[in-house]
Amino acid sequence: MDKKYQLFINGKWVDALSGKTFKSINPATGEVNAVVAEAGAEDVDLAVKAARQAFESGPWANMAPGDRGRLLYKVAQALWEKADMLATIESTDNGLPINETKHIAMPAMIDVLEFYAGLANKVQGATLASPSDRLNYTLKEPIGVIGAIVPWNFPLMLTMWKLAPALAAGNTIVIKPAEQTPVSILEMVKIFHEVGIPDGVINVVPGYGSVAGEALSSHSDIDKIAFTGSTNTGRLIMQSASKNLKPVSLELGGKSPNIVFDDANLENAVNGSMFGIFFAQGQVCASGTRLFVQESIYDKFMDSFVNKIQSIRVGNPLDQLTQMGPQVSQQQLEQIQRYVAVGLEQGANLVTGGERNLKAGNGYYFTPTVFDNVTNEMTIAREEIFGPVISVIRFKDEEDALRKANDTIYGLAAGVWTNDIKRGHRMARGLKTGTVWVNTYSLLDSAAPFGGKKQSGFGRELGLEAMDMYTSTKHVWVDLNEQGLNWYGV
Ligand code: NAP
Ligand code: MG
């Protein structure tokens, strides 16, 4: 029997007011994984009201920051205890290999919660330089009710990037999961609730972007929207948010360059570039989808790169040995197939892959795919494919690499492989991206701010910087002068 899930509003599990439900599919089989209540605008409104009430009054609003931090830390401990269960649910919901959910995504996302739990009582304003007859200081206050809209590629981690700093700063939140992957988020929020996060502080409204997502981003009682998803949806969200001029932070798509110089450690560059594109089936916003290889080592690099790629184990995400599971949905699979056809049409050379992988099973499996003879002008080098497809482009020298790497509307991340320390730092400065990895790829740290430039969005998640997105600064001016305020000496 299919599992059933309801909306989570004001600490209670409830059906949608309309009674509607939708299906969450297991991408490894194409079969129904769970039936989930589908939030409409009226459910979103109830969730926002609950979050408002919890923000303005009640235990959360009155809790000392240290107690809030301690409670979040207790949640983190409960999440460690249930990490394997959550990893299995996440892998079943979106197809990530169990090794990646268990050993990468879960530890990373719990680490984020611990990081912000520790920051809850370190939010502080400043005493400003003031003359002796007055006192000026700032208060760092929570913003209020946060709306979080998240994608399907790393549901738990990308939710936690918003949830943890928002709660640490004392906000309340309404979360809209992606329609493909509501289940793991609902299971995680259940744990927050069991540990004792008060009612109304966290609310979850699964449903469709055009309905629940739109209702949340246009809601006049939401104080800020935190969004991760595609650049096109980001544009729509900014428009909706403009109705009450709510601030937005946008973590959007990318077409990240990964640049291999001829002085790099070749084996590390091959392994790192492979991980950088095929990790999570290529469904990573920062994945190194444009691989720039220096002419002088092109053939040598490609021989080893392609050889290794052909041995990637594609299969059941719950199998410990699997390196690549299925794409998240039929729709994503078809999008990848369309891009492969466009690549061929425009004259790119298909070196390996390029087709659905039916040997791996009936799910949405695709074969790791490499195109070479790609130019930076081709569609496959300009648009985000969001699948296991890499476009390899030659370059001559540092200047050529930098010019081509920056020639994109995106600016999320970049990789550089070189043993020349000066070159590494020069490239790090020259690349117009929010993150640069030197001699590694795709690594994240709770303390390291992450976000984009150009059309990859704005705002920085993680690190101390994320706290700025969930607090607002109030200036207080206190007159210490017994004379009072003398207007024209009257
Ligand atoms: P998406 O289609 O933009 O969806 C993201 C979220 O927005 C989903 O919850 C979606 O709901 C919702 N949504 C859709 N239309 C909406 C609307 N009109 N108003 C409000 N919400 C709406 O992205 P995706 O396909 O799930 O995820 C892949 C994209 O995310 C890629 O472009 C990737 O680069 C980007 N991404 C970026 C980062 C980063 O940190 N920069 C990280 C991961 C992913 P539905 O599920 O119902 O459509
Ligand atoms: Mg699913």
PDB file of N, CA, C and O and ligand atoms in Angstrom, residues 24-27 93-94 180-181, ligand 2:
ATOM      1  N   SER A  24       3.773  11.050  -5.387  1.00  0.00           N
ATOM      2  CA  SER A  24       5.224  11.171  -5.458  1.00  0.00           C
ATOM      3  C   SER A  24       5.746   9.854  -6.016  1.00  0.00           C
ATOM      4  O   SER A  24       5.399   8.783  -5.535  1.00  0.00           O
ATOM      5  N   ILE A  25       6.554   9.944  -7.051  1.00  0.00           N
ATOM      6  CA  ILE A  25       6.985   8.759  -7.788  1.00  0.00           C
ATOM      7  C   ILE A  25       8.387   8.340  -7.351  1.00  0.00           C
ATOM      8  O   ILE A  25       9.245   9.185  -7.121  1.00  0.00           O
ATOM      9  N   ASN A  26       8.604   7.033  -7.259  1.00  0.00           N
ATOM     10  CA  ASN A  26       9.952   6.519  -7.029  1.00  0.00           C
ATOM     11  C   ASN A  26      10.649   6.455  -8.395  1.00  0.00           C
ATOM     12  O   ASN A  26      10.271   5.644  -9.243  1.00  0.00           O
ATOM     13  N   PRO A  27      11.669   7.272  -8.623  1.00  0.00           N
ATOM     14  CA  PRO A  27      12.261   7.354  -9.960  1.00  0.00           C
ATOM     15  C   PRO A  27      13.023   6.097 -10.365  1.00  0.00           C
ATOM     16  O   PRO A  27      13.323   5.905 -11.541  1.00  0.00           O
ATOM     17  N   ASP A  93      12.908   8.733  -2.708  1.00  0.00           N
ATOM     18  CA  ASP A  93      12.091   9.839  -3.205  1.00  0.00           C
ATOM     19  C   ASP A  93      12.695  10.472  -4.462  1.00  0.00           C
ATOM     20  O   ASP A  93      11.979  10.852  -5.382  1.00  0.00           O
ATOM     21  N   ASN A  94      14.032  10.615  -4.485  1.00  0.00           N
ATOM     22  CA  ASN A  94      14.589  11.338  -5.644  1.00  0.00           C
ATOM     23  C   ASN A  94      15.686  10.612  -6.400  1.00  0.00           C
ATOM     24  O   ASN A  94      16.215  11.145  -7.367  1.00  0.00           O
ATOM     25  N   GLN A 180       8.143  16.799  -6.807  1.00  0.00           N
ATOM     26  CA  GLN A 180       8.703  15.447  -6.983  1.00  0.00           C
ATOM     27  C   GLN A 180       9.162  14.844  -5.659  1.00  0.00           C
ATOM     28  O   GLN A 180       9.270  13.633  -5.536  1.00  0.00           O
ATOM     29  N   THR A 181       9.490  15.697  -4.677  1.00  0.00           N
ATOM     30  CA  THR A 181      10.168  15.173  -3.486  1.00  0.00           C
ATOM     31  C   THR A 181       9.662  15.784  -2.166  1.00  0.00           C
ATOM     32  O   THR A 181      10.419  16.423  -1.453  1.00  0.00           O
TER      33      THR A 181
HETATM   34 MG    MG B   2       9.577  11.527  -5.985  1.00  0.00          MG
END
